[in-house]
Tab-separated table of C-alpha atoms in Angstrom:
chain	number	residue	atom	x	y	z
K	1	MET	CA	84.747	126.064	96.306
K	2	LYS	CA	87.022	123.984	98.519
K	3	SER	CA	86.363	124.067	102.236
K	4	LEU	CA	88.868	125.945	104.404
K	5	GLN	CA	89.494	122.779	106.425
K	6	ALA	CA	90.359	120.787	103.271
K	7	ALA	CA	92.686	123.503	102.020
K	8	GLU	CA	94.533	123.699	105.330
K	9	SER	CA	95.006	119.925	105.613
K	10	ALA	CA	96.005	119.266	101.995
K	11	ARG	CA	99.427	117.682	101.414
K	12	LEU	CA	99.478	119.160	97.920
K	13	ARG	CA	97.342	122.007	96.709
K	14	ALA	CA	97.076	123.402	93.200
K	15	ASN	CA	95.723	126.937	93.184
K	16	GLN	CA	94.523	128.459	89.887
K	17	LEU	CA	97.260	126.514	88.107
K	18	ARG	CA	98.154	127.427	84.506
K	19	LEU	CA	100.528	125.073	82.664
K	20	GLY	CA	101.778	124.735	79.115
K	21	TYR	CA	104.556	124.031	76.639
K	22	GLY	CA	105.780	126.623	74.169
K	23	ASP	CA	102.776	128.495	72.798
K	24	ARG	CA	100.321	125.825	73.924
K	25	LEU	CA	98.347	126.195	77.154
K	26	VAL	CA	97.441	122.753	78.524
K	27	VAL	CA	95.997	123.461	81.979
K	28	ASP	CA	94.155	126.671	82.798
K	29	GLY	CA	92.835	127.789	86.202
K	30	LEU	CA	92.956	124.370	87.892
K	31	ASP	CA	92.331	123.899	91.640
K	32	LEU	CA	93.032	120.604	93.396
K	33	ASP	CA	93.540	119.434	96.975
K	34	VAL	CA	95.351	116.158	97.684
K	35	LEU	CA	94.472	115.095	101.213
K	36	PRO	CA	96.915	113.175	103.434
K	37	GLY	CA	96.753	109.395	103.497
K	38	THR	CA	94.672	109.088	100.333
K	39	VAL	CA	95.209	107.377	96.988
K	40	THR	CA	94.080	109.662	94.174
K	41	ALA	CA	93.850	108.584	90.537
K	42	VAL	CA	93.744	111.231	87.805
K	43	ILE	CA	91.761	110.049	84.779
K	44	GLY	CA	90.786	111.562	81.456
K	45	PRO	CA	91.264	111.240	77.687
K	46	ASN	CA	94.678	111.545	76.048
K	47	GLY	CA	95.981	115.110	75.906
K	48	CYS	CA	93.715	116.442	78.655
K	49	GLY	CA	96.630	117.485	80.907
K	50	LYS	CA	96.903	114.588	83.372
K	51	SER	CA	100.659	114.060	83.114
K	52	THR	CA	101.265	117.798	82.849
K	53	LEU	CA	99.423	118.311	86.139
K	54	LEU	CA	101.429	115.552	87.824
K	55	ARG	CA	104.715	117.090	86.630
K	56	ALA	CA	103.729	120.431	88.138
K	57	LEU	CA	102.732	118.804	91.437
K	58	GLY	CA	106.212	117.233	91.578
K	59	ARG	CA	107.961	120.527	90.660
K	60	LEU	CA	109.162	119.130	87.340
K	61	LEU	CA	107.265	121.805	85.415
K	62	LYS	CA	107.154	125.491	86.312
K	63	PRO	CA	103.639	126.952	86.286
K	64	ARG	CA	102.805	129.888	84.032
K	65	GLY	CA	100.374	131.060	86.656
K	66	GLY	CA	98.976	130.049	90.002
K	67	SER	CA	100.889	127.979	92.519
K	68	VAL	CA	101.475	124.535	94.005
K	69	LEU	CA	101.625	124.264	97.786
K	70	LEU	CA	103.384	121.370	99.518
K	71	ASP	CA	102.345	121.079	103.156
K	72	GLY	CA	101.262	124.710	103.009
K	73	LYS	CA	104.473	126.074	101.448
K	74	ARG	CA	104.984	127.150	97.857
K	75	ILE	CA	106.865	124.265	96.290
K	76	ASP	CA	108.787	126.507	93.878
K	77	ARG	CA	110.313	128.386	96.825
K	78	MET	CA	111.427	125.296	98.723
K	79	PRO	CA	114.990	123.925	98.449
K	80	THR	CA	115.247	121.078	95.941
K	81	ARG	CA	116.612	118.649	98.529
K	82	GLU	CA	113.760	119.410	100.919
K	83	VAL	CA	111.177	118.685	98.221
K	84	ALA	CA	112.994	115.456	97.273
K	85	ARG	CA	112.844	114.258	100.889
K	86	ILE	CA	109.052	114.627	100.871
K	87	VAL	CA	107.934	113.854	97.292
K	88	GLY	CA	108.942	110.826	95.228
K	89	VAL	CA	108.155	111.096	91.502
K	90	LEU	CA	108.003	108.203	89.030
K	91	PRO	CA	107.818	109.589	85.467
K	92	GLN	CA	105.948	107.815	82.678
K	93	THR	CA	109.025	106.335	80.987
K	94	PRO	CA	111.996	106.521	83.380
K	95	GLN	CA	115.421	105.766	81.911
K	96	ALA	CA	118.401	104.167	83.651
K	97	PRO	CA	122.024	104.083	82.412
K	98	GLU	CA	122.933	100.823	80.703
K	99	GLY	CA	124.327	98.214	83.075
K	100	LEU	CA	122.996	99.840	86.241
K	101	THR	CA	121.985	97.301	88.889
K	102	VAL	CA	118.784	97.431	90.883
K	103	ALA	CA	120.757	98.104	94.077
K	104	ASP	CA	122.595	101.016	92.438
K	105	LEU	CA	119.366	102.466	91.099
K	106	VAL	CA	117.666	102.288	94.485
K	107	ALA	CA	120.739	103.801	96.165
K	108	ARG	CA	120.283	106.878	93.974
K	109	GLY	CA	117.141	107.567	95.951
K	110	ARG	CA	119.381	108.482	98.892
K	111	HIS	CA	121.011	111.407	97.038
K	112	PRO	CA	118.722	114.033	98.646
K	113	HIS	CA	120.090	112.942	102.029
K	114	GLN	CA	123.750	113.277	101.018
K	115	ALA	CA	125.986	116.297	101.534
K	116	TRP	CA	129.714	117.057	101.564
K	117	TYR	CA	129.701	116.505	105.329
K	118	ARG	CA	127.419	113.440	105.253
K	119	GLN	CA	128.359	110.568	102.982
K	120	TRP	CA	126.905	107.059	102.696
K	121	SER	CA	125.863	105.774	106.122
K	122	ALA	CA	124.271	102.817	107.877
K	123	ASP	CA	120.954	104.701	107.722
K	124	ASP	CA	121.237	104.882	103.922
K	125	GLU	CA	122.034	101.167	103.745
K	126	ALA	CA	119.010	100.382	105.911
K	127	ALA	CA	116.726	102.603	103.810
K	128	VAL	CA	117.790	100.851	100.591
K	129	ALA	CA	117.330	97.406	102.155
K	130	GLU	CA	113.868	98.352	103.421
K	131	ALA	CA	112.828	99.748	100.036
K	132	LEU	CA	113.918	96.517	98.324
K	133	ARG	CA	112.073	94.451	100.920
K	134	MET	CA	108.828	96.395	100.558
K	135	THR	CA	108.853	95.980	96.779
K	136	ARG	CA	109.982	92.332	96.911
K	137	MET	CA	113.137	93.157	94.956
K	138	THR	CA	115.791	91.988	97.438
K	139	ASP	CA	116.606	88.827	95.475
K	140	LEU	CA	117.003	90.897	92.300
K	141	ALA	CA	119.243	93.581	93.803
K	142	GLU	CA	122.325	92.562	91.804
K	143	ARG	CA	120.477	92.200	88.483
K	144	THR	CA	120.828	94.979	85.940
K	145	ILE	CA	117.744	96.994	85.054
K	146	ASP	CA	118.088	95.752	81.451
K	147	GLU	CA	117.541	92.142	82.602
K	148	LEU	CA	114.224	92.799	84.324
K	149	SER	CA	110.697	92.295	83.078
K	150	GLY	CA	108.444	95.334	82.721
K	151	GLY	CA	106.750	94.730	86.062
K	152	GLN	CA	110.066	94.201	87.832
K	153	ARG	CA	111.409	97.436	86.366
K	154	GLN	CA	108.444	99.355	87.687
K	155	ARG	CA	108.997	97.844	91.132
K	156	ALA	CA	112.677	98.831	90.946
K	157	TRP	CA	111.807	102.445	90.161
K	158	ILE	CA	109.225	102.507	92.949
K	159	SER	CA	111.961	101.134	95.231
K	160	MET	CA	114.130	104.116	94.360
K	161	ALA	CA	111.305	106.515	95.217
K	162	LEU	CA	110.793	104.715	98.528
K	163	ALA	CA	114.498	104.901	99.338
K	164	GLN	CA	114.164	108.672	99.240
K	165	GLY	CA	112.216	108.286	102.475
K	166	THR	CA	109.231	110.140	101.037
K	167	ASP	CA	105.679	109.657	102.209
K	168	LEU	CA	104.135	111.286	99.130
K	169	LEU	CA	104.383	109.416	95.823
K	170	LEU	CA	103.478	110.755	92.374
K	171	LEU	CA	103.219	108.001	89.763
K	172	ASP	CA	102.653	108.819	86.095
K	173	GLU	CA	100.962	105.853	84.431
K	174	PRO	CA	102.834	103.201	86.459
K	175	THR	CA	101.101	100.385	84.540
K	176	THR	CA	101.990	101.580	81.019
K	177	TYR	CA	103.202	98.804	78.675
K	178	LEU	CA	102.514	96.106	81.287
K	179	ASP	CA	100.293	93.089	80.749
K	180	LEU	CA	97.261	92.790	83.014
K	181	ALA	CA	98.920	90.489	85.563
K	182	HIS	CA	101.819	92.914	86.012
K	183	GLN	CA	99.442	95.870	86.180
K	184	ILE	CA	97.689	94.218	89.101
K	185	ASP	CA	101.052	93.396	90.700
K	186	VAL	CA	102.222	97.026	90.559
K	187	LEU	CA	98.908	98.427	91.816
K	188	ASP	CA	98.795	95.842	94.616
K	189	LEU	CA	102.244	97.126	95.609
K	190	VAL	CA	101.020	100.726	95.590
K	191	GLN	CA	98.041	99.740	97.728
K	192	HIS	CA	100.349	97.882	100.130
K	193	LEU	CA	102.627	100.915	100.483
K	194	HIS	CA	99.603	103.056	101.192
K	195	ALA	CA	98.133	100.640	103.720
K	196	GLU	CA	101.377	99.775	105.514
K	197	ALA	CA	102.761	103.272	105.963
K	198	GLY	CA	99.832	105.569	105.195
K	199	ARG	CA	101.584	107.082	102.200
K	200	THR	CA	99.758	109.659	100.144
K	201	VAL	CA	99.676	108.625	96.481
K	202	VAL	CA	98.664	110.460	93.314
K	203	MET	CA	98.771	108.442	90.103
K	204	VAL	CA	97.701	108.904	86.518
K	205	LEU	CA	95.843	105.845	85.206
K	206	HIS	CA	94.185	105.024	81.893
K	207	ASP	CA	92.270	101.928	83.000
K	208	LEU	CA	89.094	103.248	84.602
K	209	ASN	CA	88.195	99.976	86.302
K	210	LEU	CA	91.615	99.663	87.937
K	211	ALA	CA	91.430	103.310	88.974
K	212	ALA	CA	88.080	102.614	90.633
K	213	ARG	CA	89.485	99.553	92.435
K	214	TYR	CA	92.693	101.070	93.743
K	215	ALA	CA	91.945	104.742	94.393
K	216	ASP	CA	90.035	106.400	97.211
K	217	ARG	CA	89.363	109.425	95.036
K	218	LEU	CA	89.158	110.011	91.299
K	219	VAL	CA	89.880	113.289	89.526
K	220	ALA	CA	88.362	113.395	86.034
K	221	MET	CA	89.947	115.883	83.620
K	222	ARG	CA	89.004	117.180	80.190
K	223	ASP	CA	90.645	119.978	78.188
K	224	GLY	CA	92.952	120.997	81.016
K	225	ARG	CA	90.232	121.306	83.630
K	226	ILE	CA	88.784	119.138	86.368
K	227	VAL	CA	85.275	118.073	85.427
K	228	ARG	CA	84.502	116.109	88.577
K	229	GLU	CA	86.300	114.710	91.624
K	230	GLY	CA	85.184	112.465	94.437
K	231	SER	CA	84.799	108.785	95.238
K	232	PRO	CA	84.816	106.309	92.323
K	233	ALA	CA	81.050	105.938	92.661
K	234	GLU	CA	80.573	109.711	92.485
K	235	VAL	CA	82.806	110.182	89.451
K	236	LEU	CA	82.269	107.124	87.252
K	237	THR	CA	78.746	107.669	86.035
K	238	GLU	CA	77.389	106.860	82.598
K	239	GLU	CA	76.773	110.568	81.975
K	240	LEU	CA	80.363	111.518	82.827
K	241	LEU	CA	81.816	108.750	80.671
K	242	LEU	CA	79.879	110.052	77.680
K	243	ASP	CA	80.719	113.677	78.427
K	244	VAL	CA	84.440	113.292	79.204
K	245	PHE	CA	85.478	110.263	77.148
K	246	GLY	CA	82.778	110.182	74.483
K	247	LEU	CA	82.178	106.626	75.691
K	248	ASP	CA	78.771	104.979	75.606
K	249	ALA	CA	78.917	102.533	78.508
K	250	ARG	CA	77.072	100.971	81.382
K	251	VAL	CA	78.334	101.206	84.953
K	252	VAL	CA	77.636	98.175	87.122
K	253	PRO	CA	79.032	96.925	90.451
K	254	ASP	CA	82.365	95.100	90.172
K	255	PRO	CA	81.544	91.512	91.278
K	256	VAL	CA	84.898	91.262	93.102
K	257	ALA	CA	85.561	94.697	94.601
K	258	GLY	CA	82.091	96.234	94.621
K	259	THR	CA	83.497	99.366	92.978
K	260	PRO	CA	82.072	100.812	89.742
K	261	LEU	CA	82.780	98.650	86.699
K	262	VAL	CA	82.698	100.361	83.309
K	263	VAL	CA	81.281	98.160	80.538
K	264	PRO	CA	81.652	99.784	77.100
K	265	ILE	CA	78.781	99.164	74.708
K	266	GLY	CA	80.287	99.692	71.255
K	267	SER	CA	78.403	99.707	67.979
K	268	ARG	CA	78.050	95.920	67.809
K	269	HIS	CA	75.852	95.799	70.915
K	270	ARG	CA	74.119	99.173	70.625
K	271	SER	CA	70.422	98.706	70.164
């Protein structure tokens, strides 16, 4: 049972959430509080409902039951523009029109602030410039998205979310298809955004060791339910890894970060 204080202070709150596609129920009766100023990583095996949960938190998927609260208000009853000014969502495989430049992509993040009586302004220009600066994309502003490396593309999409002026970011597997160096680059950027402006971040990650390094809290899911949540040390135990992932592993201190480090055993080294 969540404490009343945690529920009242949560930026996002899932309450008895039921989610699915067609005849298939993916998430059933899920409760989750995302506290302000935290970085939360959702982990779990493929098909457990991680991305589905993130889509519901960002109002991209309508719940079959339960509710999602954003700053205490039901997100499905809030105006779309209001939600877009608060929550920035980066889907798993975002697509941009062919030939679109980085600057044009990032400028699209200002759409929630536009109206028939308020067109492009100096404030919009400043917001785009600041988003490019924070993601180190200023020098690439006139490049097309097609020309960029995988890591640069991810930074461009994060720039667009930042240009929205949101302080709550939902990132669905932001390191997918990236080599390890670019994974670190993107997660360093996320950590910088969190540290510099206190942004609240929820991200789905597959790499357990990177999740432990970069997140304040981990949420472990299996079969559409939360099995355990808490600090990386509280969640990443050898018992949980076997139970949730079917993974026989040892958990030792990361020699660099001091966070839990998952070392799979595998049949070759099993005694």
